[in-house]
Structure formats: C-alpha cells, structure tokens
C-alpha cells in the first residue's frame, strides 16, 4: 500500500476553478486554514475558462434594469429558474466583479463600451482566459492558501453522517492523500463525456458523483448543453477563440441556411436539422458578408483568438467547417444541474459539505442558457457564498475524526483498478460510453424507448464493466475513476430525462413535445437510497408560475417540432 | 495527430506545460529534464500548453489521437 500523506485543514476546496478560488479566498479571509486540491492546476481549471469569453455583471449605473433581467431569465429559462438564486446572482455579481478588478483583472473594451451590447438586457463584459487565470492563481497564493495541484480526489470521507474530508491520489508520485477537514467545498465542475468539440475533457462529473455517493441530492440532470461548438478541422473551442462568434452561417447538406433562434443562443436547431436528414451541417463563413467577417474578427480579438498567429483561427480566410455532433456532450445546461443547495450559503443536505460552481445546482438559469458569461458569474457567486458558508460551519465544527474502518474501505475503492490484473481498460469503457450516450437521438432528441434501451446498456456498464476497470499507473487510475463517475452521471441524465414527461428549454422529448403546465413546473431531484437511484419531483413555488391564463404560444415563444 | 511534438532543443524544462494541461498528457522526463508527451491519447487539442509555453517549443495539431465521428 502507498505511503499516506495526511493533510489537515479547516476548509478543503476540491477543484481550483473560478468557483474554487473564490471559495478558498473568501474562507481564508475569515482567518481559517484553507487548502485547494485540483486534479490539474488550481487557477486554470474548470469549464468557465474553456468557454469563457464573457462575464455577466449587473450594475444599474450602466442602465441595466433588474426587473427586465429577471423577466428575461424567467421567460428564457421557461419558468423553472430558481428565482431566489436568479436574483442573488444578479445582485452579487457587482461585488464579485469588483473582487476581480481588485485582484487586477482587466476587461477588454469593445467598440468604445465595456458592455457587449448584443446581450442586452443583460450586462456582459469581455474576459480573456489568459489574463484572468494567472490572477486567480496569484491571489490564492498571496492569501496564504495551501495549494495541492495534480492530485485527484476520488471520494469524500463521511463519518457519523458528516463530511469530514476526502481521499485522493497524485498524478506524479505514489503516495495516497487523506484530507481531514472541518468543512469541504466541492467545486469540481460539471460532467462531460470527454466530447469532441469543447475543451472540457477533464470535467467528468466527479463532484456530483462524489456527492451522490455520500447521499447528497442531485438535481436537473435532464437539461443538456446544446452548444455545437465543435468544428472540423478546428475541433475545439480552442481557448474560447471565437467559436461563440459563429452561431450563425450554418448551412445544411443542401446549401440551405439552418437558422438558430438567436445568433448567440444554441438551441436544438442543428439537432433537429440532423434528425430531418439535412446533415452534415457546415459552419459556412463563405456565406457571411465582408462586414460580418470583420465583426467576427473584432470579436475574436477580444478573446484569446488570434493570440498566436499560427494556431489562431482567422475568419477572414473564409471556409466551410464541418460541425462535430455533440460538441459538449454530457455537459449540462450551465448552472442548472448539480448538487442541490439547501440554502443560500450553498450548504447541502449533508452537514460539512458545501457546493460551488458548476456542480452546484442553483438552477438560476432554469431550462435554458441565455447568453455567454452567466457560467463564470454564477460560479463566482456560489464560490464566494460556499466559501463563507463553509468557513462559518468550520468555525464551530469539532476536529474531524475518521474511523479506521471507513478509511480502509475507501482506500480499497481508491486503488481497486490497480489491483485488477484483468478486466476492462478505462479508455475502452469511455469509448463505449461515448458511443452509447453521445448520439443526438439519446442526449438531445429523446424518446422513452430509446432512453430505456440506453439505460439498460449503462446499467450493464455500471454493474459489469466499472467494477473491473484496470489501471497500470496513476494516470490510468485517474481515467478509471473518471470513467466510473461519467457512467454514474449518464445514469442520472437518463433517469431524469425519463421522468420529465414533457419538453422544456433544452430538454426535448419526441414523445412529449409540449411543455406540460402546471404538472412540470417542477424540478427533478435524485439521491441514493440503499444502492438505488431514487427520483422525486419537487414543484416550484406557486408564486413563480407563469400566468396560466396567457395563451401557451405567448407563454412559450419557442416551438418544438411535433407540438 | 494531436499534440505532435515538443522540441527538446527549444524546451528549457520550466514545466509550465505540465501544469497547463488539464488532462495530464505531458510529463517531465527525469533524466533529460525536458517535457515529453506521455499520454497523447487524452489530448483534447485545447492548445493551452502551446499557448503557455514560453519557448514556443510545442506544436499541437487540431486532429485528435482517436478521431471522433463528426457530424453524426
Ligand atoms: S512549457 Fe515549453 S519550455 Fe517549459 S517545459 Fe514545457 S515545453 Fe519546455
Ligand atoms: S493541447 Fe491541451 S490537452 Fe493536448 S497536451 Fe496540450 S494542454 Fe494537454
């Protein structure tokens, strides 16, 4: 057995994304001892910076109006946004923006204004990944936070019903890490199935999976991300370099335009076009006017686009690019799916466990993603709140005690793939999972029969392949735990999708193509009950219902095929 | 093919790329003290290593190690 490295801390933060850094800094400001652990590198982690070209800020002095913003989210989120959290994020966003400024952040100015006017009524400012990530890192270091990079946490430690730390292993050496913490903030990002398009292959739902295994509640897994980010031969977001500038100029195999609802919104339009046999879908810059190409170029200069001339992509060169299906497959609608927070301090139903960022299911955007920038802001807000919440809890918590029995069980689980001589390689199981889950007719255009069929396959993966994953070194051990977590997330996605017998926002059921009010003015919440995934429906408060006397077509401006 | 090469002539062994890679593709070679491509299968072509390398020693091509099916 490996050498044990015991780390004791007041507040443990798992995942050094923008949420994790905010959580750690805020907890540290309360005078506590804080440790961040990240399976890659704290400060640079997370989905936010892979995607990020914007940061949403609400500031009345910029002429923004809270009622207009709230109303827009209610309608776009198709009324299942948690309005308490929607308002919190808008109201807190200014303070988080000020934090970033005080740490030295700069926000590039676009055409003489700070705000990106395309996204009104929301206030969205530009960010650059390469400018902000080093600041987050240096601010955490300056604050005196202990950082442990390149250590993957694979499970939480639970004792007497409370979370008292975590267990993990490093990439570069053999020792085992045992974290003893008075309070733990989980900010390990969202799930993906390591897709072709987006740069999110490190995000494998570890947070939700770990939380689920200690009995926490998970919500809203049925709403997928629908961004068609992938392009071939430019297969990824490539550092946020410009892909958001291209939600337009889609053409189908017949040369017909495929019109999305809004230039920046990624609805299911492309999936429906594919389903109708109009594929492959191309991103066709040749069809843009010179003025439009110029606008794209300008926009990309504000991101990390064109930063390196050789690898930067210049729309001025034109071209037609094949869309990779399921570019962000496995990812949820940002800020919607995640561990259910039980209060506005981001506590969970398990004492000692707090959640932040993309694995915190605030549902503040509801069923739909309105514009770029909302993920980073939501994550800063929940990060900050979870950090303060965890600090408050840690201040009155007793020294964590971990029983030998519990620890030895988790150690065995941690290293199990190393012990298996024969079995299944995590890379192969991941590919099987990808080929099972990523087809558009599973993840995006859903039907009871297909969901059931795929669930049968995923249950087989869970019961037969996952327990026999093999790893030859710590890199593969990481792959094995990631694979296990992705399979668990797949099961959550399928079960939530089956239960929601309606269509809403980014969740589309071919067999139930309409919204079902008021029956589904509700959230799905799930948890582990003696080894079974138990789902329940939680109605949204009645005062958040839309006006049901308003005709359906006005209540819901978007039509689904088949309704 | 994915992260294609790290030029040992240019690499100064600073280790920045090892930390930049979110999916643990790059490692430092203990003997030569240079960065090497260890697990190219996981490379997601994000270019972070290439953008962050102060020596311009890394070249990432946009094609994946295991080609994905595109356009469904
Ligand atoms: S960042 Fe560049 S110079 Fe530094 S170790 Fe990596 S390849 Fe070498
Ligand atoms: S391109 Fe991205 S995934 Fe590939 S080696 Fe570089 S940092 Fe890692």
CSV table of C-alpha atoms in Angstrom, one decimal, chain A residues 40-41 44 49-50 129-130 150 171-172 194-196 199-202 232-233 235-236 238-239 241 271 274 280 308 310-311 322-326 427 431 434-435 438 440 473 475 478-479, chain B residues 5 16-28 30 38-53 56 58-64 66 68-72:
chain,number,residue,atom,x,y,z
A,40,UNK,CA,-4.9,19.6,-12.8
A,41,UNK,CA,-3.7,23.0,-11.8
A,44,UNK,CA,-6.6,27.3,-14.6
A,49,UNK,CA,-12.3,29.5,-18.9
A,50,UNK,CA,-12.6,26.9,-21.6
A,129,UNK,CA,-8.7,33.4,-20.1
A,130,UNK,CA,-5.0,34.0,-20.3
A,150,UNK,CA,-2.2,17.3,-9.7
A,171,UNK,CA,-0.5,12.0,-10.8
A,172,UNK,CA,3.2,12.2,-10.3
A,194,UNK,CA,-14.9,13.9,-23.0
A,195,UNK,CA,-16.5,15.1,-26.2
A,196,UNK,CA,-15.0,16.1,-29.5
A,199,UNK,CA,-12.2,21.6,-24.1
A,200,UNK,CA,-13.8,20.0,-21.2
A,201,UNK,CA,-12.4,16.5,-21.2
A,202,UNK,CA,-11.1,17.0,-17.7
A,232,UNK,CA,-13.6,20.2,-38.1
A,233,UNK,CA,-10.7,20.8,-38.8
A,235,UNK,CA,-12.2,20.6,-33.4
A,236,UNK,CA,-12.4,22.6,-30.2
A,238,UNK,CA,-9.6,26.4,-29.0
A,239,UNK,CA,-9.2,28.5,-25.9
A,241,UNK,CA,-11.1,31.6,-29.6
A,271,UNK,CA,-30.0,18.6,-33.9
A,274,UNK,CA,-29.7,16.5,-38.5
A,280,UNK,CA,-23.9,17.3,-42.4
A,308,UNK,CA,-0.9,33.1,-31.8
A,310,UNK,CA,-0.2,30.2,-36.4
A,311,UNK,CA,-2.8,28.4,-34.3
A,322,UNK,CA,-18.0,20.5,-40.5
A,323,UNK,CA,-19.8,20.6,-37.2
A,324,UNK,CA,-18.9,17.9,-34.8
A,325,UNK,CA,-22.1,16.5,-33.3
A,326,UNK,CA,-22.5,16.7,-29.5
A,427,UNK,CA,-10.3,4.2,-22.3
A,431,UNK,CA,-15.5,5.0,-25.8
A,434,UNK,CA,-19.4,7.9,-25.7
A,435,UNK,CA,-20.8,5.9,-28.5
A,438,UNK,CA,-23.5,11.0,-27.5
A,440,UNK,CA,-28.2,13.1,-30.9
A,473,UNK,CA,-0.3,3.7,-13.3
A,475,UNK,CA,-2.7,8.4,-14.8
A,478,UNK,CA,-7.4,8.8,-12.8
A,479,UNK,CA,-9.0,7.6,-16.1
B,5,UNK,CA,5.9,17.4,-30.7
B,16,UNK,CA,4.7,25.2,-17.3
B,17,UNK,CA,3.1,22.9,-19.9
B,18,UNK,CA,2.8,20.0,-17.4
B,19,UNK,CA,0.6,22.3,-15.3
B,20,UNK,CA,-1.3,23.8,-18.2
B,21,UNK,CA,-2.5,20.5,-19.5
B,22,UNK,CA,-5.9,19.8,-17.8
B,23,UNK,CA,-5.8,16.1,-18.8
B,24,UNK,CA,-2.2,15.0,-17.8
B,25,UNK,CA,-0.8,14.4,-21.3
B,26,UNK,CA,2.7,15.9,-20.6
B,27,UNK,CA,5.3,14.9,-18.1
B,28,UNK,CA,8.8,15.9,-17.3
B,30,UNK,CA,13.5,12.8,-15.1
B,38,UNK,CA,3.4,10.8,-22.2
B,39,UNK,CA,-0.3,10.2,-22.8
B,40,UNK,CA,-1.3,11.6,-26.2
B,41,UNK,CA,-4.5,9.5,-26.2
B,42,UNK,CA,-6.0,12.0,-23.7
B,43,UNK,CA,-5.0,15.2,-25.7
B,44,UNK,CA,-8.1,17.3,-26.4
B,45,UNK,CA,-6.3,19.8,-28.7
B,46,UNK,CA,-7.0,22.7,-26.4
B,47,UNK,CA,-3.7,24.3,-27.2
B,48,UNK,CA,-3.2,25.5,-23.6
B,49,UNK,CA,0.3,24.0,-23.5
B,50,UNK,CA,1.2,25.6,-26.8
B,51,UNK,CA,-0.1,29.0,-25.8
B,52,UNK,CA,1.5,28.9,-22.4
B,53,UNK,CA,5.0,27.6,-23.4
B,56,UNK,CA,7.3,28.1,-28.4
B,58,UNK,CA,5.2,22.8,-28.5
B,59,UNK,CA,3.2,22.1,-31.6
B,60,UNK,CA,-0.4,20.9,-31.4
B,61,UNK,CA,-2.3,19.9,-34.5
B,62,UNK,CA,-6.1,20.0,-34.4
B,63,UNK,CA,-6.7,16.4,-35.1
B,64,UNK,CA,-7.5,14.0,-32.2
B,66,UNK,CA,-8.6,8.9,-31.7
B,68,UNK,CA,-14.2,11.3,-33.3
B,69,UNK,CA,-17.1,10.7,-35.5
B,70,UNK,CA,-18.2,14.2,-36.7
B,71,UNK,CA,-21.5,15.5,-37.9
B,72,UNK,CA,-23.4,12.5,-36.6
